[in-house]
Amino acid sequence: MVGAQYELAFRLYPYAKVPDQDGPARRHPVVIVGGGPVGLAAALDLGKRGTPVLLLDDHEGVGQGSRAICFAKRTLEIADRLGAGDAMVDKGVVWNVGRVFHRDSQIFEFDLQPQAGHRRPAFINLQQPWFEKFLLDEIHAAHSAGAPVEIRGRNVVSGITQHDGYAELQVDTPDGAYSVEADWVIACDGARSALRQIMGLSFDGRVFEDNFLIADVKMTADFPTERWFWFEPPFKNSGQSALLHKQPDDIWRIDFQLGWDIDRAKELDPDRIRDRVDAMLGEGVEYDLEWTSIYTFQCRRMEKLRHDRVLFAGDAAHQVSPFGARGANSGIQDADNLCWKLDLVIRGDAPEELLDTYSEERIAAADENILNSTRATDFLTPKSDMSVVFRNAVLELAGSYAFARPLVNSGRLSVPCTYDGSPLNGPDVADAPRASRPGSACPDAPLADGFLLDHLTGGFTLLCINRADTACDLPDRHVTTLHLSTSADDPTKALSERYLGDLSGIIVLIRPDQHVAARWKDFDGDAILRAIRTATGRQSDE
């Protein structure tokens, strides 16, 4: 049966019958299952690279409610590369400052982006429906310009069979079932991934015994555009912790930690929710409840993300607690890591084994996120009396002593994973800045003409800083050369600080996902070509 399971915020891709439903199974280079943020980002990325994509979603758009709301700087930089960043930042609420409270006292505040010289803020708050809509708007624009992307709503994948060199999907629609063949399948179908279950794949980790109430509240308020977090909030019936965030359109997101043993139906009663919100906001504040939900969460992942022709991404591949905004942001970075590799494989410019590095690199990222998420959850929800004593002692100390503040964990907020030890990394310069070492996401920097990341093409880039006297051109069609001079192109000295340090010049090989692949002090054509072969999994070509 194919029917609506939740109310939609935006009806983005209405169901329409297609000729494929009445004929033999047609082969597609890539089929993406799931049209959430990760699936849409992957479709847009591959489509803009010229790789044909069919996206199948079980609904006709995105559900109501804020859901994921905190989108990090790295996600916005990826959205810039895809063409959707400006719309997101223009709509979103920009914030860098957070405040942490214990009961009715502020312990400390923090600034996530004290360093100047970045195009994008540390975070924006933007409801997930808008994030998806802006990605789809860019898909439509790209499709009008020739990008081969097709989206089919209310197409529910109900089965999969893997063959030699392709997979066959069984798809249910309002007009009956049909089959689709795919050279490659990207599973972005969420935490309850049907594909993962159909394939009988394990999903190991911890399920945390706690419940959190989300309330999207529409009001006009004088609260600043900051992240406010309370341990043991002073308001009546507020639970063990509470979080307040501003969203666009005068919507405020409030999270209450309720504990494990609750009556869900009772807690979702609007009058009971209003009692909690009234206690937080104070008497006389007028507001409307826009959307409410209760969630529990897990910290777990798949053992590997590639299973022959099927590649898992986003919540289908790994889950974390919401503290730290590491879920959707990590999923977008999955797509960012995967799509350039898959595009090269499909074009015959890289071996299929390159896709194994997608699993390797993003498993490392998932483990990093799960570790940080688990630590935050253990601090928020102490499991023993002694743990409570330790947690509260840290909170008391943090109010007066700076040394204790790093121990306070209300969620270590999302940062991109550095792929240290990746098999795709090449040579390095030991005395170059650590922030731009191989495996790291390129730090942005203001230039005389825009920002550095705006000058990266979406393919491999050879960044040559203060090396204009050297012939840095390469006989490799995958690579674009970018020459910069600190005397002419570095008005704030941020480029020097982030890429040179005390060096007079440097050459940096940058991957299509804007991660550093290798660095050299001087141009060495043979060494650079070897690093490109390494970064594309073509070491056997040597």
Coordinates of C-alpha atoms in Angstrom, one line a residue, residues 223-492:
F223 CA 15.4 36.6 23.3
P224 CA 18.7 37.1 21.4
T225 CA 19.7 35.0 18.4
E226 CA 21.8 32.5 20.5
R227 CA 21.8 28.9 21.7
W228 CA 20.6 28.8 25.3
F229 CA 21.0 25.5 27.2
W230 CA 20.0 24.7 30.7
F231 CA 21.1 21.9 33.0
E232 CA 18.4 21.2 35.6
P233 CA 16.3 24.1 34.4
P234 CA 14.5 26.3 37.0
F235 CA 11.2 26.3 35.3
K236 CA 8.4 24.0 36.5
N237 CA 8.2 20.5 34.9
S238 CA 11.0 21.3 32.5
G239 CA 12.8 18.0 32.9
Q240 CA 16.5 17.4 33.3
S241 CA 17.7 19.8 30.6
A242 CA 16.2 22.3 28.2
L243 CA 17.3 24.0 25.0
L244 CA 16.0 27.2 23.3
H245 CA 16.9 28.2 19.7
K246 CA 15.5 30.8 17.3
Q247 CA 14.4 29.8 13.8
P248 CA 13.2 31.8 10.8
D249 CA 9.6 33.3 10.7
D250 CA 9.4 33.9 14.4
I251 CA 9.5 30.2 15.2
W252 CA 11.4 29.1 18.3
R253 CA 12.5 25.6 18.9
I254 CA 12.3 24.3 22.5
D255 CA 13.6 20.9 23.6
F256 CA 12.8 19.4 27.0
Q257 CA 14.5 16.3 28.4
L258 CA 11.7 14.2 30.0
G259 CA 13.4 11.1 31.2
W260 CA 12.7 7.5 30.2
D261 CA 9.6 6.3 32.0
I262 CA 6.9 8.5 30.5
D263 CA 3.4 8.3 29.1
R264 CA 4.0 9.6 25.5
A265 CA 0.3 10.3 24.8
K266 CA 0.0 12.3 28.1
E267 CA 3.2 14.3 27.4
L268 CA 2.0 15.2 23.9
D269 CA -1.3 16.7 25.2
P270 CA -1.2 20.3 24.1
D271 CA -2.3 21.6 27.5
R272 CA 0.6 19.8 29.2
I273 CA 3.0 21.1 26.6
R274 CA 1.7 24.6 27.2
D275 CA 2.2 24.3 30.9
R276 CA 5.9 23.6 30.3
V277 CA 6.3 26.3 27.7
D278 CA 4.5 28.8 30.0
A279 CA 6.8 28.0 32.8
M280 CA 9.9 28.7 30.6
L281 CA 8.7 31.8 28.9
G282 CA 6.8 33.4 31.8
E283 CA 3.2 34.5 32.2
G284 CA 1.5 36.6 29.6
V285 CA 3.7 35.6 26.6
E286 CA 1.5 34.9 23.6
Y287 CA 2.5 32.1 21.3
D288 CA 1.2 29.3 19.1
L289 CA 2.3 25.7 19.1
E290 CA 3.2 25.0 15.5
W291 CA 4.5 21.4 15.8
T292 CA 5.4 19.0 18.6
S293 CA 7.0 15.6 18.8
I294 CA 8.8 13.2 21.2
Y295 CA 11.9 11.4 20.2
T296 CA 14.4 8.9 21.6
F297 CA 17.7 8.4 19.9
Q298 CA 20.5 6.0 19.3
C299 CA 24.3 6.2 18.7
R300 CA 25.1 3.4 16.2
R301 CA 26.3 2.7 12.7
M302 CA 26.6 0.0 10.0
E303 CA 29.8 -2.1 10.0
K304 CA 30.6 -0.8 6.5
L305 CA 28.8 1.6 4.1
R306 CA 29.4 -0.2 0.8
H307 CA 27.6 -3.5 0.1
D308 CA 28.5 -4.4 -3.5
R309 CA 26.4 -2.0 -5.7
V310 CA 24.6 -0.4 -2.7
L311 CA 26.1 2.5 -0.8
F312 CA 24.5 3.8 2.4
A313 CA 24.6 7.4 3.6
G314 CA 23.1 9.7 6.2
D315 CA 20.9 8.3 9.0
A316 CA 20.5 5.0 7.0
A317 CA 24.2 4.5 7.6
H318 CA 24.7 6.0 11.1
Q319 CA 22.8 7.7 13.9
V320 CA 23.9 10.0 16.7
S321 CA 22.1 11.9 19.4
P322 CA 20.8 15.4 18.4
F323 CA 23.3 17.1 20.8
G324 CA 25.9 18.8 18.7
A325 CA 23.9 18.9 15.4
R326 CA 26.0 16.0 14.0
G327 CA 23.2 14.1 12.2
A328 CA 22.2 16.0 9.1
N329 CA 25.5 17.8 8.9
S330 CA 27.4 14.4 8.8
G331 CA 24.9 13.1 6.2
I332 CA 25.6 16.0 3.9
Q333 CA 29.3 15.4 4.3
D334 CA 28.7 11.7 3.3
A335 CA 27.2 12.8 0.0
D336 CA 30.1 15.3 -0.4
N337 CA 32.6 12.5 0.0
L338 CA 30.7 9.9 -2.1
C339 CA 29.5 11.7 -5.2
W340 CA 32.9 12.8 -6.8
K341 CA 34.2 9.2 -6.3
L342 CA 31.1 7.6 -7.8
D343 CA 31.2 10.0 -10.7
L344 CA 34.8 9.1 -11.5
V345 CA 34.0 5.4 -11.3
I346 CA 31.0 5.7 -13.6
R347 CA 33.1 7.6 -16.1
G348 CA 35.8 5.0 -16.0
D349 CA 38.4 7.4 -14.5
A350 CA 38.7 5.5 -11.3
P351 CA 38.4 1.8 -10.2
E352 CA 35.4 0.6 -8.2
E353 CA 37.7 0.1 -5.3
L354 CA 37.7 3.9 -4.8
L355 CA 34.2 3.5 -3.4
D356 CA 35.7 1.5 -0.5
T357 CA 37.5 4.6 0.6
Y358 CA 34.1 6.3 0.9
S359 CA 33.2 3.7 3.5
E360 CA 36.5 3.9 5.2
E361 CA 36.6 7.7 5.5
R362 CA 33.0 8.1 6.5
I363 CA 33.1 5.3 9.0
A364 CA 35.9 7.2 10.7
A365 CA 33.7 10.3 10.7
A366 CA 30.8 8.3 12.1
D367 CA 33.0 7.0 14.9
E368 CA 34.2 10.5 15.7
N369 CA 30.6 11.8 15.8
I370 CA 29.3 8.8 17.9
L371 CA 32.1 9.3 20.4
N372 CA 31.3 13.0 20.8
S373 CA 27.6 12.3 20.9
T374 CA 27.9 9.6 23.4
R375 CA 30.1 11.7 25.7
A376 CA 27.6 14.5 25.5
T377 CA 24.7 12.2 26.3
D378 CA 26.5 10.7 29.3
F379 CA 27.1 14.2 30.7
L380 CA 23.5 15.3 30.1
T381 CA 22.0 12.1 31.6
P382 CA 24.2 10.8 34.4
K383 CA 23.6 7.1 34.9
S384 CA 24.6 6.8 38.6
D385 CA 24.5 8.9 41.8
M386 CA 28.3 9.4 41.6
S387 CA 28.0 10.6 38.0
V388 CA 25.5 13.1 39.1
V389 CA 27.8 14.4 41.8
F390 CA 30.7 14.7 39.3
R391 CA 28.5 16.4 36.7
N392 CA 27.1 19.0 39.1
A393 CA 30.6 19.6 40.6
V394 CA 31.9 20.4 37.1
L395 CA 28.9 22.8 36.6
E396 CA 29.5 24.6 39.9
L397 CA 33.2 25.0 39.1
A398 CA 32.6 26.2 35.6
G399 CA 30.7 29.2 36.9
S400 CA 33.8 30.6 38.5
Y401 CA 36.8 28.8 36.9
A402 CA 37.7 28.8 33.2
F403 CA 39.6 25.5 33.5
A404 CA 36.4 23.6 34.2
R405 CA 34.4 24.9 31.3
P406 CA 35.8 22.6 28.6
L407 CA 34.5 19.7 30.8
V408 CA 30.9 21.0 30.5
N409 CA 29.3 19.0 27.6
S410 CA 26.0 20.2 26.3
G411 CA 26.9 18.8 22.9
R412 CA 30.2 19.3 21.1
L413 CA 29.0 21.0 18.0
S414 CA 29.5 19.7 14.5
V415 CA 32.9 20.2 12.8
P416 CA 34.1 18.4 9.6
C417 CA 36.1 15.2 10.1
T418 CA 39.8 15.2 9.1
Y419 CA 40.6 12.0 7.3
D420 CA 44.0 11.4 9.0
G421 CA 45.4 8.2 7.8
S422 CA 43.2 8.0 4.7
P423 CA 44.6 5.8 1.9
L424 CA 43.9 8.7 -0.4
N425 CA 46.3 11.1 1.4
G426 CA 49.6 11.9 -0.3
P427 CA 52.9 13.6 0.9
D428 CA 52.9 16.4 3.4
V429 CA 55.1 19.3 4.5
A430 CA 55.9 18.9 8.2
D431 CA 56.2 22.5 9.1
A432 CA 53.1 23.7 7.2
P433 CA 50.0 24.7 9.3
R434 CA 48.2 21.7 10.8
A435 CA 44.8 23.2 9.9
S436 CA 45.3 22.5 6.2
R437 CA 47.1 19.1 6.5
P438 CA 46.1 16.2 4.2
G439 CA 42.7 14.9 5.0
S440 CA 41.4 18.2 6.4
A441 CA 38.6 20.2 4.9
C442 CA 40.2 23.3 3.2
P443 CA 40.0 26.3 5.6
D444 CA 38.3 29.2 3.7
A445 CA 40.1 32.5 3.5
P446 CA 39.2 36.0 2.1
L447 CA 41.0 36.8 -1.1
A448 CA 41.2 40.1 -3.0
D449 CA 38.5 38.5 -5.2
G450 CA 36.0 36.7 -3.1
F451 CA 36.8 33.7 -0.9
L452 CA 39.2 30.8 -1.5
L453 CA 36.5 28.1 -1.7
D454 CA 34.6 30.0 -4.4
H455 CA 37.7 29.5 -6.6
L456 CA 37.7 25.7 -6.3
T457 CA 36.1 24.1 -9.4
G458 CA 34.4 20.9 -8.1
G459 CA 37.3 18.8 -9.5
F460 CA 40.8 18.4 -8.4
T461 CA 42.6 21.8 -7.8
L462 CA 46.4 22.4 -7.6
L463 CA 46.6 25.5 -5.3
C464 CA 50.0 27.2 -5.9
I465 CA 50.7 30.0 -3.3
N466 CA 53.7 32.2 -4.1
R467 CA 54.8 29.8 -6.7
A468 CA 54.0 31.8 -9.9
D469 CA 57.7 31.5 -11.0
T470 CA 57.2 27.7 -11.3
A471 CA 55.4 25.9 -14.1
C472 CA 52.6 24.2 -12.1
D473 CA 50.6 23.0 -15.0
L474 CA 50.0 19.2 -15.3
P475 CA 49.1 16.9 -18.1
D476 CA 46.1 15.6 -16.2
R477 CA 42.6 16.6 -17.3
H478 CA 41.2 16.1 -13.8
V479 CA 43.2 19.0 -12.4
T480 CA 42.8 22.8 -12.5
T481 CA 45.6 25.0 -11.3
L482 CA 45.0 28.0 -9.1
H483 CA 47.8 30.5 -8.7
L484 CA 47.7 32.9 -5.7
S485 CA 50.1 35.4 -4.3
T486 CA 50.1 36.6 -0.7
S487 CA 51.2 40.1 -1.8
A488 CA 48.3 40.5 -4.2
D489 CA 45.6 38.0 -3.1
D490 CA 45.8 37.9 0.7
P491 CA 44.5 41.2 2.1
T492 CA 43.8 39.9 5.6

